[in-house]
XYZ file of C-alpha atoms in Angstrom:
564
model
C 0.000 0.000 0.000
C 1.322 3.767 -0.507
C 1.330 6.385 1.800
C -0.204 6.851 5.255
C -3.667 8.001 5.181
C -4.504 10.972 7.724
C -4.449 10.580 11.194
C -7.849 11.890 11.914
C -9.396 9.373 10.120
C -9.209 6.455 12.491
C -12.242 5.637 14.073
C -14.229 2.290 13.192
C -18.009 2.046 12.876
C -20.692 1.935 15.958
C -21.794 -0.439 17.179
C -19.147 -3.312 15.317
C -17.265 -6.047 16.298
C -13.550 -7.309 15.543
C -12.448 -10.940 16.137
C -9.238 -12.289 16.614
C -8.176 -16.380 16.798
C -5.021 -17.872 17.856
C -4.514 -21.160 16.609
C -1.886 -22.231 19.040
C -0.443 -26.076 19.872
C -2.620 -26.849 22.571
C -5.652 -25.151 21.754
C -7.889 -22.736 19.975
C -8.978 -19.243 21.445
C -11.107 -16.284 19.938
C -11.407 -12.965 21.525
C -13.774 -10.134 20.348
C -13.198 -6.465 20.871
C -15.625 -3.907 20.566
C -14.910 -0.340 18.712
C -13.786 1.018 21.830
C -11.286 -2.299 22.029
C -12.964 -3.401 25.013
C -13.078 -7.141 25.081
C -16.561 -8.495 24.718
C -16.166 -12.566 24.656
C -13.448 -15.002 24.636
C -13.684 -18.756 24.504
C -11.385 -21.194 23.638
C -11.649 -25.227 22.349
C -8.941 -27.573 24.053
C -7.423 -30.073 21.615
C -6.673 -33.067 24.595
C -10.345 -32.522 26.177
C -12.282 -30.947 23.396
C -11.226 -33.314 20.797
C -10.409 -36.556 22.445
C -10.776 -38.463 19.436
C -7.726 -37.106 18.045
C -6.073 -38.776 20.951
C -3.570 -36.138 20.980
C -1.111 -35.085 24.025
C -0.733 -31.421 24.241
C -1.926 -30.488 21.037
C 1.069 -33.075 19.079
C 1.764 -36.382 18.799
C 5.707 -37.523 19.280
C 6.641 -40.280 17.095
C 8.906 -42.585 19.501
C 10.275 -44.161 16.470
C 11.687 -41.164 14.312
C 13.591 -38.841 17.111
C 12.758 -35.456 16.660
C 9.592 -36.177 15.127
C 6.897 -34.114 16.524
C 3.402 -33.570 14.603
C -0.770 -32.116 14.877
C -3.454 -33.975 12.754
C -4.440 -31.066 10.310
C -7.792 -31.982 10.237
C -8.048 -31.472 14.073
C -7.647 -27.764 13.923
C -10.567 -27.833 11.250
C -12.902 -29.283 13.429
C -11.524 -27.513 16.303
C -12.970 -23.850 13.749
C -16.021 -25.333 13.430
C -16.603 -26.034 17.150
C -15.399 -22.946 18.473
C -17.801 -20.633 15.799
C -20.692 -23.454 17.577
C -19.241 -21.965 21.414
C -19.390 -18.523 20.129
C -22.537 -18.877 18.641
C -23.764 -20.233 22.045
C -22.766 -17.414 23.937
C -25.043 -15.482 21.941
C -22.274 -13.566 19.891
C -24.065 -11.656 16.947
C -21.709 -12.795 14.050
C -23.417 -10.367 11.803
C -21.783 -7.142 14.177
C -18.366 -8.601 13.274
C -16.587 -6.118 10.449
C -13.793 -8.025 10.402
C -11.553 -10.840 11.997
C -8.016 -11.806 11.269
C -5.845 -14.588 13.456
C -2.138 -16.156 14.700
C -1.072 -19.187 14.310
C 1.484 -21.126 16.131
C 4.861 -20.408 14.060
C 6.538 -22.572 11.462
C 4.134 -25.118 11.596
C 2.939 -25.849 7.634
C -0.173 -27.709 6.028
C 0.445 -29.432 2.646
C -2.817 -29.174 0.483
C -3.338 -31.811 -2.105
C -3.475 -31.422 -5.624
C -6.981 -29.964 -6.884
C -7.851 -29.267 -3.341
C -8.912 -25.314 -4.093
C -11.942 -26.812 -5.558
C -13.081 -27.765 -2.222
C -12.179 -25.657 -0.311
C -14.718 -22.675 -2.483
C -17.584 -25.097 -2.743
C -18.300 -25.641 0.680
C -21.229 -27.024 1.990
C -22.987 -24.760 4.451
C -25.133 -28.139 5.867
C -22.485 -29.827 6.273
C -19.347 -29.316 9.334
C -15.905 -28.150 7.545
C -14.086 -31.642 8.880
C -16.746 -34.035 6.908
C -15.370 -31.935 3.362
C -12.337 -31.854 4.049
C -10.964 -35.342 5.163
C -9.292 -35.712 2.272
C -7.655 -32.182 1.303
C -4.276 -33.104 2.675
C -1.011 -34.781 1.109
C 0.134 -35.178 4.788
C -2.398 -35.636 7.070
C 0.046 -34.718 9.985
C 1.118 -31.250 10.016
C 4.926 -30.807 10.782
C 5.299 -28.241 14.108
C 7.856 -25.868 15.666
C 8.398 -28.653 18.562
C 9.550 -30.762 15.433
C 13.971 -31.371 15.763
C 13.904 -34.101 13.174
C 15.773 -31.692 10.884
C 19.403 -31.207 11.750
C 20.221 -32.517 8.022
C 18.570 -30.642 6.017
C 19.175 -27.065 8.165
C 23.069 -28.016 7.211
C 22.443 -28.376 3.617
C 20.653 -25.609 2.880
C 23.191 -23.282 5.086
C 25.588 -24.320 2.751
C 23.996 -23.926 -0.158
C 23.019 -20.252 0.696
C 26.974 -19.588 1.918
C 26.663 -20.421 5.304
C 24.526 -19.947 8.813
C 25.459 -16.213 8.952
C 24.746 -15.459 5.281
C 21.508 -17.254 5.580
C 20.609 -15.521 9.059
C 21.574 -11.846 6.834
C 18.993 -13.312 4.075
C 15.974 -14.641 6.206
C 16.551 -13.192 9.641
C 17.292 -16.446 11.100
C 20.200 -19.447 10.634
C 18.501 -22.772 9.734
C 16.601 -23.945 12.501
C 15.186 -27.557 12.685
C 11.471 -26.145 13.254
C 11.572 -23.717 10.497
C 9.220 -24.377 7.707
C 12.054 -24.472 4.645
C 14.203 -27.417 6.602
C 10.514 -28.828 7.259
C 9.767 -28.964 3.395
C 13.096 -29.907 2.529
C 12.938 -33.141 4.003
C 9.381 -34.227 2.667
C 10.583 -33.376 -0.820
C 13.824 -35.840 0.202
C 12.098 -38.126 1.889
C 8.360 -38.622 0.046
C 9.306 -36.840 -3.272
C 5.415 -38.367 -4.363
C 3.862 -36.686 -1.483
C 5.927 -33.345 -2.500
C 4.621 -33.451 -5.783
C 1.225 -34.158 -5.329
C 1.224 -31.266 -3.148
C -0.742 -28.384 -4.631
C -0.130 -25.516 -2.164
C 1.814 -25.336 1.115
C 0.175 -23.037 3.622
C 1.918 -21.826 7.326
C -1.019 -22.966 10.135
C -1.995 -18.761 10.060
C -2.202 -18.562 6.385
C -4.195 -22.139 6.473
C -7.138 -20.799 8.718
C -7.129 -17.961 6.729
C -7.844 -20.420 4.071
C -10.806 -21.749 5.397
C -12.471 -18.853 5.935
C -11.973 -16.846 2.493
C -12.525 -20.295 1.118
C -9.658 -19.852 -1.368
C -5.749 -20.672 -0.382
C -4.478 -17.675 1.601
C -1.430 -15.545 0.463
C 1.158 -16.299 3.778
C 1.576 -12.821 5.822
C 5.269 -11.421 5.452
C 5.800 -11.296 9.055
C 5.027 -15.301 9.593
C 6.930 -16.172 6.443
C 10.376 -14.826 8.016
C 9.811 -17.983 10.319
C 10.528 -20.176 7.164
C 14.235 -19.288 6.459
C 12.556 -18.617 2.290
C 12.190 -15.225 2.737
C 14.688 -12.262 2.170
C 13.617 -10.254 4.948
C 14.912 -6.774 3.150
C 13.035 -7.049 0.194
C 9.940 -8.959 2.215
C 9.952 -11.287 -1.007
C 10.523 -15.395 -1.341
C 14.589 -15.528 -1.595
C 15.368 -17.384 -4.980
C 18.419 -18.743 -3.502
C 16.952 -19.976 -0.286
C 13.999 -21.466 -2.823
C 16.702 -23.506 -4.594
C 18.672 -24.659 -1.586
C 15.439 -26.094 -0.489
C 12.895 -27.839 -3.184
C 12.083 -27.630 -6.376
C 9.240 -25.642 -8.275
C 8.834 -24.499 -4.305
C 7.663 -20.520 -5.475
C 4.599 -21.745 -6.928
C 3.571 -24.255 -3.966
C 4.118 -21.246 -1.238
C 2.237 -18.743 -3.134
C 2.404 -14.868 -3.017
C 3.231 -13.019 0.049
C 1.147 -10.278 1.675
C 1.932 -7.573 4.203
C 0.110 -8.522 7.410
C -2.392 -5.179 7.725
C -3.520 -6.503 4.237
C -7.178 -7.806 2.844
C -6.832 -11.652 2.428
C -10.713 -11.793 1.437
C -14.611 -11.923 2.475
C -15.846 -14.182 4.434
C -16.452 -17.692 2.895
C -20.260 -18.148 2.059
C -20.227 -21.058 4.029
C -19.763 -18.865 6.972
C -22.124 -16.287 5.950
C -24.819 -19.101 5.902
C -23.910 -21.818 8.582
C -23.042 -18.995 11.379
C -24.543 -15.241 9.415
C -21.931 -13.310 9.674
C -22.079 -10.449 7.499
C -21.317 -11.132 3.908
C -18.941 -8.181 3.967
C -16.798 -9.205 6.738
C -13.316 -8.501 5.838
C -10.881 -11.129 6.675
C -7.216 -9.822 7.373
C -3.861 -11.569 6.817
C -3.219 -14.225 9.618
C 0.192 -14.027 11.262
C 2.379 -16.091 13.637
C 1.597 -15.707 17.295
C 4.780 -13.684 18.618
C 3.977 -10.905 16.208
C 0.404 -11.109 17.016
C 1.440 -11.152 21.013
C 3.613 -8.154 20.071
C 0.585 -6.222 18.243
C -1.928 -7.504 21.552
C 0.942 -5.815 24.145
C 0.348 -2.492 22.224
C 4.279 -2.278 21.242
C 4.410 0.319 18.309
C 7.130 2.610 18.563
C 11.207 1.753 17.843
C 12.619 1.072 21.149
C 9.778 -0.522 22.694
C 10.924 -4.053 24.176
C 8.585 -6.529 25.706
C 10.044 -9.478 28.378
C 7.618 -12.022 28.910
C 9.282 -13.909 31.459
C 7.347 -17.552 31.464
C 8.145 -21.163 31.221
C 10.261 -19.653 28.642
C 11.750 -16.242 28.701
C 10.948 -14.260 25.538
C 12.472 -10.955 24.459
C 11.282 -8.821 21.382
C 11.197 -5.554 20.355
C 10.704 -2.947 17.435
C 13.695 -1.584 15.197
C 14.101 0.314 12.418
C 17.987 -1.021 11.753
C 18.181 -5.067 12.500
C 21.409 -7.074 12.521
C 20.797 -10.808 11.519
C 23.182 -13.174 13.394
C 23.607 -16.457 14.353
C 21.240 -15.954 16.643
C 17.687 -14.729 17.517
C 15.077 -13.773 14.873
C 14.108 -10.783 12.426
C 10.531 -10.624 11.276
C 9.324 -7.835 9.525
C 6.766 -5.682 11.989
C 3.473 -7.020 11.966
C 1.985 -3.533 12.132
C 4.049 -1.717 10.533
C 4.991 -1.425 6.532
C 9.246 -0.419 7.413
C 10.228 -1.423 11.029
C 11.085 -5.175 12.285
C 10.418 -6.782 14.822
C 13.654 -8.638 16.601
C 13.345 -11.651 18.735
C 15.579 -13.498 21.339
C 13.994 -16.924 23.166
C 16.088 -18.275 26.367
C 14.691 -22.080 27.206
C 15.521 -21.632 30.900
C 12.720 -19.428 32.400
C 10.402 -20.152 35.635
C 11.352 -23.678 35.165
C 15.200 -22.936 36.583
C 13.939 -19.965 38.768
C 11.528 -22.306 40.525
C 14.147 -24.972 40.836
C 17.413 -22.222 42.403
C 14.544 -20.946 44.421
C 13.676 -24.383 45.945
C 17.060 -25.402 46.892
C 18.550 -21.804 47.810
C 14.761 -19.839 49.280
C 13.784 -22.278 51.119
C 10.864 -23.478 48.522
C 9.543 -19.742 49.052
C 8.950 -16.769 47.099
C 8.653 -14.825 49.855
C 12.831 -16.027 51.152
C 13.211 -15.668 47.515
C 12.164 -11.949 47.604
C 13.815 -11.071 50.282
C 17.349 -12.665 49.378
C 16.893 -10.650 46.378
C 16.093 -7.542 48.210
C 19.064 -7.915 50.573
C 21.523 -8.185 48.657
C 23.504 -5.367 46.770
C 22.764 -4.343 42.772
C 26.109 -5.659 40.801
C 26.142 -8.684 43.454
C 29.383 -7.413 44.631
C 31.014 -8.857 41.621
C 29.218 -12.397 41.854
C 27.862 -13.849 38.324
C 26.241 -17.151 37.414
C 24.946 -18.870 34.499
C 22.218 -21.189 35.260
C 20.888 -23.342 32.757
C 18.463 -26.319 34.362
C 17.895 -27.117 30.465
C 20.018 -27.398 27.153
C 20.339 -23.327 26.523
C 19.284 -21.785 22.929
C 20.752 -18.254 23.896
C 23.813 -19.087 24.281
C 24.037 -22.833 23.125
C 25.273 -24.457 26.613
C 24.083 -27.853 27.828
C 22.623 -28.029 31.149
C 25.059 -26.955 34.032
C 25.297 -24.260 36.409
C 28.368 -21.651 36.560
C 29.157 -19.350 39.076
C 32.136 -16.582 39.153
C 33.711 -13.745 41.282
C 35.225 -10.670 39.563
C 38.557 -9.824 41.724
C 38.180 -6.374 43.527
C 35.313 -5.754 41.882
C 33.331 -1.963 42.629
C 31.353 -1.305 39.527
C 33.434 1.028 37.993
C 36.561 -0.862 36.919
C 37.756 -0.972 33.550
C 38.059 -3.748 30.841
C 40.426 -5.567 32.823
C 38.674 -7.475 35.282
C 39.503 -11.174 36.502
C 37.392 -13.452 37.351
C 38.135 -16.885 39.535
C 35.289 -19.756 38.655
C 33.693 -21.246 42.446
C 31.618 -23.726 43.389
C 29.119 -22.235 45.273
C 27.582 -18.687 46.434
C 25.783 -18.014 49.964
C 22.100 -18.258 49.401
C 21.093 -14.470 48.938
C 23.831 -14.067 46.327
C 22.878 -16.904 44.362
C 19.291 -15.977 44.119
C 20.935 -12.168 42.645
C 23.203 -13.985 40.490
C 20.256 -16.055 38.650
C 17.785 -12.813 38.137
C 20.922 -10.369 37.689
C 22.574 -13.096 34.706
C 19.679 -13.423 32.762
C 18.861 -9.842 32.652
C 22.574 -8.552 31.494
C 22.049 -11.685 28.901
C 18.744 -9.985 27.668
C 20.584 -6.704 27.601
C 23.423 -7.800 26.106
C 21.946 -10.021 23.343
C 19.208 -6.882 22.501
C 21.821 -4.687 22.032
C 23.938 -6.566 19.738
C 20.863 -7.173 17.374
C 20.181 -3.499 16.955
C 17.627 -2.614 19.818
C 18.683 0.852 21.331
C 20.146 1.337 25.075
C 18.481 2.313 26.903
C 14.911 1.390 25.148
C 11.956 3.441 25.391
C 10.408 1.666 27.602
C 10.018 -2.055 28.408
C 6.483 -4.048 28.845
C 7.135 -6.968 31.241
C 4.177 -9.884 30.706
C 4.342 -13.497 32.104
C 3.959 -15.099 35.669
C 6.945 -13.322 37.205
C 6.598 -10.071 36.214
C 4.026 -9.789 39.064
C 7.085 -9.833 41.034
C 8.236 -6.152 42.200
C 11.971 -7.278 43.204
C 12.436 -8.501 39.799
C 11.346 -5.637 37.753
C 13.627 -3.387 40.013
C 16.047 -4.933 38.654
C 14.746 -4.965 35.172
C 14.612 -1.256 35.182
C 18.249 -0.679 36.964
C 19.551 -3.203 34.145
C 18.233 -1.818 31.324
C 17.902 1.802 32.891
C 14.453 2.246 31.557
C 10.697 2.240 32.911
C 8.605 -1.320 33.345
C 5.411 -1.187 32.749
C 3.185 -4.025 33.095
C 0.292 -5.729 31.999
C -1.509 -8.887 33.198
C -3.399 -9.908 29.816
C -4.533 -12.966 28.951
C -4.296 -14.196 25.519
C -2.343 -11.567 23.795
C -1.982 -13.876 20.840
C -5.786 -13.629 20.052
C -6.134 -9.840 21.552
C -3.840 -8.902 19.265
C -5.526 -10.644 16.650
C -8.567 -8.939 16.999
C -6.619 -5.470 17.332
C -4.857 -6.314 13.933
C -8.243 -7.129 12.300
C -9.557 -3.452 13.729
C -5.910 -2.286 12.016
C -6.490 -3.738 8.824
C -10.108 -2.851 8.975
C -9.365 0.613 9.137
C -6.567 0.520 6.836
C -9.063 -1.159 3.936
C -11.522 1.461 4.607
C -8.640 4.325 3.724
C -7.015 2.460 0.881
C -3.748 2.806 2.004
C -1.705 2.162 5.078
C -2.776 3.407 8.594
C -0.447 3.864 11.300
C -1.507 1.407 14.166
C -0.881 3.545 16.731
C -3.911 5.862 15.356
C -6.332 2.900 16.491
C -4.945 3.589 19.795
C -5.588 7.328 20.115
C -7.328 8.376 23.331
C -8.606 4.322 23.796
C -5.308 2.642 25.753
C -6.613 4.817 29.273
C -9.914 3.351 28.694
C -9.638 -0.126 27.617
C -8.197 -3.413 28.308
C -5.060 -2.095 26.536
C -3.978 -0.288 29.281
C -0.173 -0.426 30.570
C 0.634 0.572 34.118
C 4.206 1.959 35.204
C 5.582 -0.494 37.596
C 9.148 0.395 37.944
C 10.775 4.161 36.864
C 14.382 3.675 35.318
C 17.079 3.353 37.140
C 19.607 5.361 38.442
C 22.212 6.244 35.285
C 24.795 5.722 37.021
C 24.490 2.492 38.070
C 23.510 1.441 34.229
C 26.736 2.250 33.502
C 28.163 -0.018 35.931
C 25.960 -2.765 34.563
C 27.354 -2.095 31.174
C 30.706 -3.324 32.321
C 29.492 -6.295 34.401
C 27.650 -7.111 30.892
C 30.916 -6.900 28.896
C 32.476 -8.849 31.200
C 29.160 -11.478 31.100
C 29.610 -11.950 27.685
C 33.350 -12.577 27.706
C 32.637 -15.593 30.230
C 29.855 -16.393 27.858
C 31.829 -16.304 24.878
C 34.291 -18.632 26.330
C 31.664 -20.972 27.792
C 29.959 -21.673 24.407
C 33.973 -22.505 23.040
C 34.339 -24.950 25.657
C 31.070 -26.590 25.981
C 28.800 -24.692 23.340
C 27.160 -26.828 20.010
C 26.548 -25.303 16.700
């Protein structure tokens, strides 16, 4: 789309309603926002208890004879649309308010349509449910996941054939992981060359809801096809090179891309007359569900950074100036036409809190707290690297590593030495966990292009109800926390992207999201509260040089004991 359209012409119509879906791994959730973006109904179908039948466990099924191997029955997330419009329905939702809807899918995951399958898909049968028409619209009837490691092969081949992990991180935004959709591909076409061929179109799980409800294959989103290392993230069009390294004839199975504020089409007739929504109901690009999580925490501006600090800690934020490396991930912004969104995933989160807090707190929070409260920022030079799990950021097998910088006082130069122990007192070990994998988030955000300090930081996930830790967040960073406690940002941000693209369909040209938000985020659901003001500058600096120092242990950790 061209320019942006005014700014004063951003409000959506009376009276209408804007869904959102997130078609996760264990589940699938709708939320529906109002035109003031208050939310109006949720509800959500389980996969294990809603659709027992599939006999699934946690959304997947893990073949125990190919290692790695880690797959969702396509035609369970069909069933799973059907039954959730029924629960909506139910609840006495009037589809016919609904202007538009859009969705997220789980990332990387793909769906291989068979040959001639586009007939079926716009001739659907209003009397009849979606899973009775299409039982037999899939080459694979198992849809390959991002839990999926069966891989490692074919992510070294095609590094090679593009020059190498770095070049191909430069090209895509990310080196070849084994859950990425291109490796994914790669091996069918190796592997079941038949299957490959017979394959008509090859849809991401977003772009495949989208599918079924424009009744026509869905363009993939450019945002959600970064996570398929096809995509040359600059020019946010398929990579011939990476399209080579991967299959053959692949452009014409993936399709066209779209940006993600874009019109994929009406709703499907079959919709229109099973459920009445309104025939004019736009439907709006499906994307993955970190960039949908990153449009429901209201980050819009470069410099914003969100930590969602969960089972898994999750850092990503909003640039204008990425740098690709060999690790973390560039997606283009989901609500934006320029920026990018950057992403960095640590595997140790809550998990290895909850298990240093059990042996060092005394199974408490509340010891926990207090340890962490007691002790001096900077640790008095005291550093640890705790990894309960094999690490992604860095890539360090499980073990736990503790240090001591000699004479340390915060404001030493380059120069300091450090002595490897054993073991730290209880409160200092507690300071070293939260302290380490904050300078790690710092560190790792800076070297992919985020700014320092950043604008501000949104903290989301179970411990970011804790106050101790997001003092520390904002004397790390040197910014102010804010926080929000919202559930299902995947679909809330869903529905806030199908508002987005509502509004910029109605304009004919690209809106800036943060007009959707004018004068609505103190009113709404939406709204951020300031937990934590930024810390004191001068103890950010001294942070700087603990986090230099951080990364020169780290550096020589992932040497010693590091893979790939």
């Amino acid at each position: 789309m061209g320019t942006a359209a005014p700014m004063d012409d951003c409000s959506l119509p009376d009276d209408s309603l804007f869904l959102g879906f997130d078609s996760s791994t264990q589940s699938l959730k709708a939320t529906v926002l109002d035109s003031n973006l208050n939310i109006v109904a949720s509800e959500t179908i389980h996969f294990d208890s809603g659709l027992p039948h599939y006999k699934t466990k946690d959304g997947v099924y893990r073949d125990h004879l190919v290692n790695g191997r880690i797959v969702s029955p396509t035609l369970m997330w069909v069933e799973a649309l059907d039954l959730l419009l029924e629960k909506l329905s139910a609840s006495r939702l009037d589809f016919g308010k609904i202007a538009a809807l859009s969705g997220s899918g789980q990332q990387h995951g793909s769906v291989y349509w068979r040959n001639g399958s586009s007939a079926k898909l716009s001739s659907l049968d209003p009397k009849k449910r979606l899973v009775d028409q299409l039982g037999d619209a899939f080459s694979i009837g198992e849809s390959p996941i991002w839990m999926d490691s069966s891989t490692t092969e074919q992510c070294r081949e095609i590094e090679k054939a593009v020059g190498g992990a770095l070049e191909l991180s430069r090209l895509t935004g990310s080196r070849a992981y084994e859950r990425y959709t291109g490796p994914q591909i790669r091996k069918i076409f190796e592997r079941e060359p038949e299957i490959y061929h017979n394959t008509d179109r090859i849809s991401l799980v977003s772009s495949f809801m989208a599918s079924l409800l424009i009744g026509a294959y869905a363009s993939i989103d450019e945002t959600d096809g970064a996570g398929m290392n096809l995509m040359d993230i600059k020019r946010r069009a398929w990579s011939k090179i990476a399209l080579e390294a991967t299959a053959p004839g692949l452009e014409e199975k993936l399709g066209k891309l779209a940006p993600a504020h874009a019109f994929a089409g009406f709703i499907a007739s079959y919709f229109v007359e099973r459920f009445h929504f309104n025939k004019n109901c736009l439907v709006i690009q499906w994307s993955g569900d970190n960039p949908n999580s990153l449009a429901g925490l209201t980050l819009n501006t470069p410099g914003d950074l969100a930590i969602s600090l969960g089972t898994s800690d999750t850092v990503f934020g909003i640039t204008s100036d990425p740098k690709p490396s060999l690790e973390g991930h560039v997606f283009p912004n989901p609500v934006d036409t320029k920026g990018y969104m950057v992403m960095l995933v640590y595997k140790n989160g809550s998990l290895t809190r909850e298990d240093v807090r059990n042996r060092s707190a005394e199974k408490s929070w509340e010891v926990f707290n207090t340890f962490l409260q007691q002790t001096p920022p900077l640790n008095d030079g005291k550093m640890g690297f705790y990894y309960k799990e094999h690490e992604i950021l860095p890539p360090l097998p499980v073990g736990f590593h503790r240090y001591v910088l000699k004479n340390f006082m915060g404001d030493t130069p380059d120069d300091l030495d450090e002595h490897e122990v054993e073991e730290f007192d209880p409160p200092s070990e507690i300071r070293a966990l939260i302290e380490g994998q904050l300078l790690s988030m710092r560190a790792h955000a800076e070297r992919f292009g985020m700014p320092s300090p950043p604008k501000r930081i949104i903290a989301t996930g179970g411990a970011s109800a804790n106050q101790s830790i997001l003092s520390s967040i904002a004397s790390i960073f040197g910014c102010d926390v804010y926080t929000v406690q919202r559930p299902d940002s995947a679909s809330l941000g869903a529905a806030l992207r199908a508002a987005h693209g509502w509004l910029c369909n109605k304009n004919g040209s690209f809106v800036p999201i943060s007009c959707l938000y004018e004068n609505k985020l103190e009113k709404t659901s939406l709204r951020c509260k300031l937990s934590m003001a930024a810390g004191d500058q001068q103890l950010v600096s001294k942070y700087a040089l603990l986090m230099k120092k951080r990364m020169e242990i780290e550096n020589r950790l992932v040497q010693k004991l590091g893979r790939r």
